[in-house]
CSV table of N, CA and C in Angstrom, one decimal:
chain,number,residue,atom,x,y,z
A,15,UNK,N,-52.6,32.5,-8.6
A,15,UNK,CA,-51.5,33.9,-7.9
A,15,UNK,C,-52.9,35.0,-8.2
A,16,UNK,N,-53.5,35.1,-9.7
A,16,UNK,CA,-54.2,35.9,-9.2
A,16,UNK,C,-56.2,35.9,-8.6
A,17,UNK,N,-55.9,34.6,-8.6
A,17,UNK,CA,-57.3,33.9,-7.6
A,17,UNK,C,-56.8,34.3,-6.1
A,18,UNK,N,-55.8,34.1,-5.8
A,18,UNK,CA,-55.3,35.0,-4.2
A,18,UNK,C,-55.0,36.4,-4.2
A,19,UNK,N,-55.4,37.3,-5.4
A,19,UNK,CA,-55.1,38.3,-5.2
A,19,UNK,C,-54.1,39.3,-5.1
A,20,UNK,N,-53.0,38.0,-5.7
A,20,UNK,CA,-51.4,38.8,-5.6
A,20,UNK,C,-51.2,39.4,-7.2
A,21,UNK,N,-49.9,39.8,-7.1
A,21,UNK,CA,-49.7,40.5,-7.9
A,21,UNK,C,-48.6,40.0,-8.5
A,22,UNK,N,-47.8,40.2,-9.8
A,22,UNK,CA,-47.1,40.0,-10.4
A,22,UNK,C,-45.7,41.2,-10.5
A,23,UNK,N,-44.7,41.2,-10.4
A,23,UNK,CA,-43.1,41.9,-10.4
A,23,UNK,C,-42.6,41.2,-11.0
A,24,UNK,N,-42.0,42.4,-11.7
A,24,UNK,CA,-40.7,41.7,-12.9
A,24,UNK,C,-39.7,42.4,-12.2
A,25,UNK,N,-39.0,41.7,-11.6
A,25,UNK,CA,-37.7,42.4,-10.8
A,25,UNK,C,-36.5,42.8,-12.1
A,26,UNK,N,-36.7,42.2,-13.2
A,26,UNK,CA,-36.1,42.8,-14.7
A,26,UNK,C,-34.9,41.8,-14.4
A,27,UNK,N,-33.6,42.2,-14.9
A,27,UNK,CA,-32.1,41.4,-15.1
A,27,UNK,C,-31.9,41.1,-13.4
A,28,UNK,N,-32.2,40.9,-12.2
A,28,UNK,CA,-31.8,40.6,-11.2
A,28,UNK,C,-31.5,39.0,-10.5
A,29,UNK,N,-32.7,38.3,-11.5
A,29,UNK,CA,-32.1,37.3,-11.0
A,29,UNK,C,-33.5,36.5,-10.2
A,30,UNK,N,-32.5,35.1,-9.7
A,30,UNK,CA,-33.4,34.7,-8.6
A,30,UNK,C,-33.4,35.4,-7.1
A,31,UNK,N,-34.7,36.2,-6.6
A,31,UNK,CA,-34.0,37.0,-5.1
A,31,UNK,C,-33.5,36.4,-4.1
A,32,UNK,N,-32.9,36.8,-4.1
A,32,UNK,CA,-32.2,36.1,-1.8
A,32,UNK,C,-31.2,36.5,-2.1
A,33,UNK,N,-30.1,36.1,-0.7
A,33,UNK,CA,-29.4,36.7,-0.3
A,33,UNK,C,-27.9,36.8,-1.0
A,34,UNK,N,-28.1,36.1,-1.9
A,34,UNK,CA,-26.8,35.3,-3.2
A,34,UNK,C,-26.7,36.6,-3.8
A,35,UNK,N,-28.1,37.5,-4.5
A,35,UNK,CA,-28.1,38.1,-5.3
A,35,UNK,C,-27.1,39.6,-5.7
A,36,UNK,N,-26.8,39.8,-4.3
A,36,UNK,CA,-26.4,41.0,-4.4
A,36,UNK,C,-27.0,42.1,-3.9
A,37,UNK,N,-28.1,42.2,-4.0
A,37,UNK,CA,-29.2,43.1,-4.0
A,37,UNK,C,-29.0,44.0,-2.8
A,38,UNK,N,-28.4,43.9,-1.7
A,38,UNK,CA,-28.7,44.7,-0.6
A,38,UNK,C,-29.8,44.7,0.0
A,39,UNK,N,-29.9,45.5,0.8
A,39,UNK,CA,-31.2,46.5,1.4
A,39,UNK,C,-32.3,46.3,0.6
A,40,UNK,N,-32.4,46.3,-0.5
A,40,UNK,CA,-33.1,46.5,-2.1
A,40,UNK,C,-34.7,47.4,-1.1
A,41,UNK,N,-34.5,48.9,-1.2
A,41,UNK,CA,-35.8,49.4,-0.7
A,41,UNK,C,-37.0,49.8,-1.9
A,42,UNK,N,-36.4,48.8,-2.8
A,42,UNK,CA,-38.1,48.6,-3.5
A,42,UNK,C,-38.7,47.3,-3.1
A,43,UNK,N,-37.6,46.3,-3.0
A,43,UNK,CA,-38.3,45.3,-2.6
A,43,UNK,C,-38.8,44.8,-1.1
A,44,UNK,N,-39.0,46.0,-0.2
A,44,UNK,CA,-39.1,46.3,1.3
A,44,UNK,C,-40.4,46.4,0.9
A,45,UNK,N,-40.6,47.6,-0.3
A,45,UNK,CA,-41.7,48.2,-0.3
A,45,UNK,C,-42.9,46.9,-0.7
A,46,UNK,N,-42.4,46.4,-1.9
A,46,UNK,CA,-43.0,45.0,-1.9
A,46,UNK,C,-43.4,44.4,-0.9
A,47,UNK,N,-42.7,44.1,-0.3
A,47,UNK,CA,-43.0,42.8,1.2
A,47,UNK,C,-44.3,43.8,2.2
A,48,UNK,N,-44.0,45.3,2.4
A,48,UNK,CA,-44.3,45.5,2.9
A,48,UNK,C,-46.3,46.0,2.4
A,49,UNK,N,-46.6,46.0,1.1
A,49,UNK,CA,-47.6,45.6,0.4
A,49,UNK,C,-48.2,44.6,0.8
A,50,UNK,N,-47.4,43.1,0.8
A,50,UNK,CA,-48.2,42.0,1.0
A,50,UNK,C,-48.5,41.7,2.4
A,51,UNK,N,-47.9,42.3,3.3
A,51,UNK,CA,-48.1,42.8,4.9
A,51,UNK,C,-49.2,43.3,5.1
A,52,UNK,N,-49.6,44.7,4.5
A,52,UNK,CA,-50.3,44.9,4.5
A,52,UNK,C,-52.2,44.2,4.1
A,53,UNK,N,-51.6,43.8,2.5
A,53,UNK,CA,-53.0,43.1,2.2
A,53,UNK,C,-53.3,41.5,3.1
A,54,UNK,N,-52.0,40.9,3.4
A,54,UNK,CA,-52.8,39.6,4.3
A,54,UNK,C,-53.0,40.2,5.3
A,55,UNK,N,-52.8,41.4,6.4
A,55,UNK,CA,-53.7,41.4,7.3
A,55,UNK,C,-54.7,42.5,7.1
A,56,UNK,N,-55.0,42.6,6.5
A,56,UNK,CA,-56.5,43.4,5.8
A,56,UNK,C,-57.4,41.9,5.6
A,57,UNK,N,-56.5,40.9,5.0
A,57,UNK,CA,-57.8,39.8,5.3
A,57,UNK,C,-58.0,39.3,6.2
A,58,UNK,N,-56.4,39.3,7.0
A,58,UNK,CA,-57.2,38.6,7.9
A,58,UNK,C,-58.5,39.4,9.2
A,59,UNK,N,-58.4,40.6,9.1
A,59,UNK,CA,-59.3,41.3,9.9
A,59,UNK,C,-60.3,41.4,8.6
A,60,UNK,N,-60.6,41.0,7.7
A,60,UNK,CA,-61.7,40.6,7.1
A,60,UNK,C,-62.4,41.4,6.3
A,61,UNK,N,-61.1,42.7,6.0
A,61,UNK,CA,-61.7,43.7,5.3
A,61,UNK,C,-61.4,43.7,3.6
A,62,UNK,N,-60.8,42.1,3.8
A,62,UNK,CA,-61.2,42.2,2.3
A,62,UNK,C,-61.8,40.7,2.0
A,63,UNK,N,-62.1,40.4,1.3
A,63,UNK,CA,-63.1,39.3,0.4
A,63,UNK,C,-62.0,38.5,0.4
A,64,UNK,N,-62.0,37.0,0.1
A,64,UNK,CA,-61.2,35.8,-0.6
A,64,UNK,C,-62.1,35.3,-1.2
A,65,UNK,N,-61.2,35.4,-2.1
A,65,UNK,CA,-62.0,34.3,-3.3
A,65,UNK,C,-62.7,33.7,-3.2
C-alpha cells in the first residue's frame, strides 16, 4: 500500500467496516473516503506522480 501512496488508518475496536458494523453515517469514514477520492482524482489528472 505504501508504494501506491495509500495510508493505513486504524479504526480501533470498530471491527470489520461494513453495513453490519452499526457505524451509521460515520463522518470520520466519509472524510477518509473523500480524501481517497481527492487523491485518486489528482493521480488521474497527473498532478501526483505514481510510483
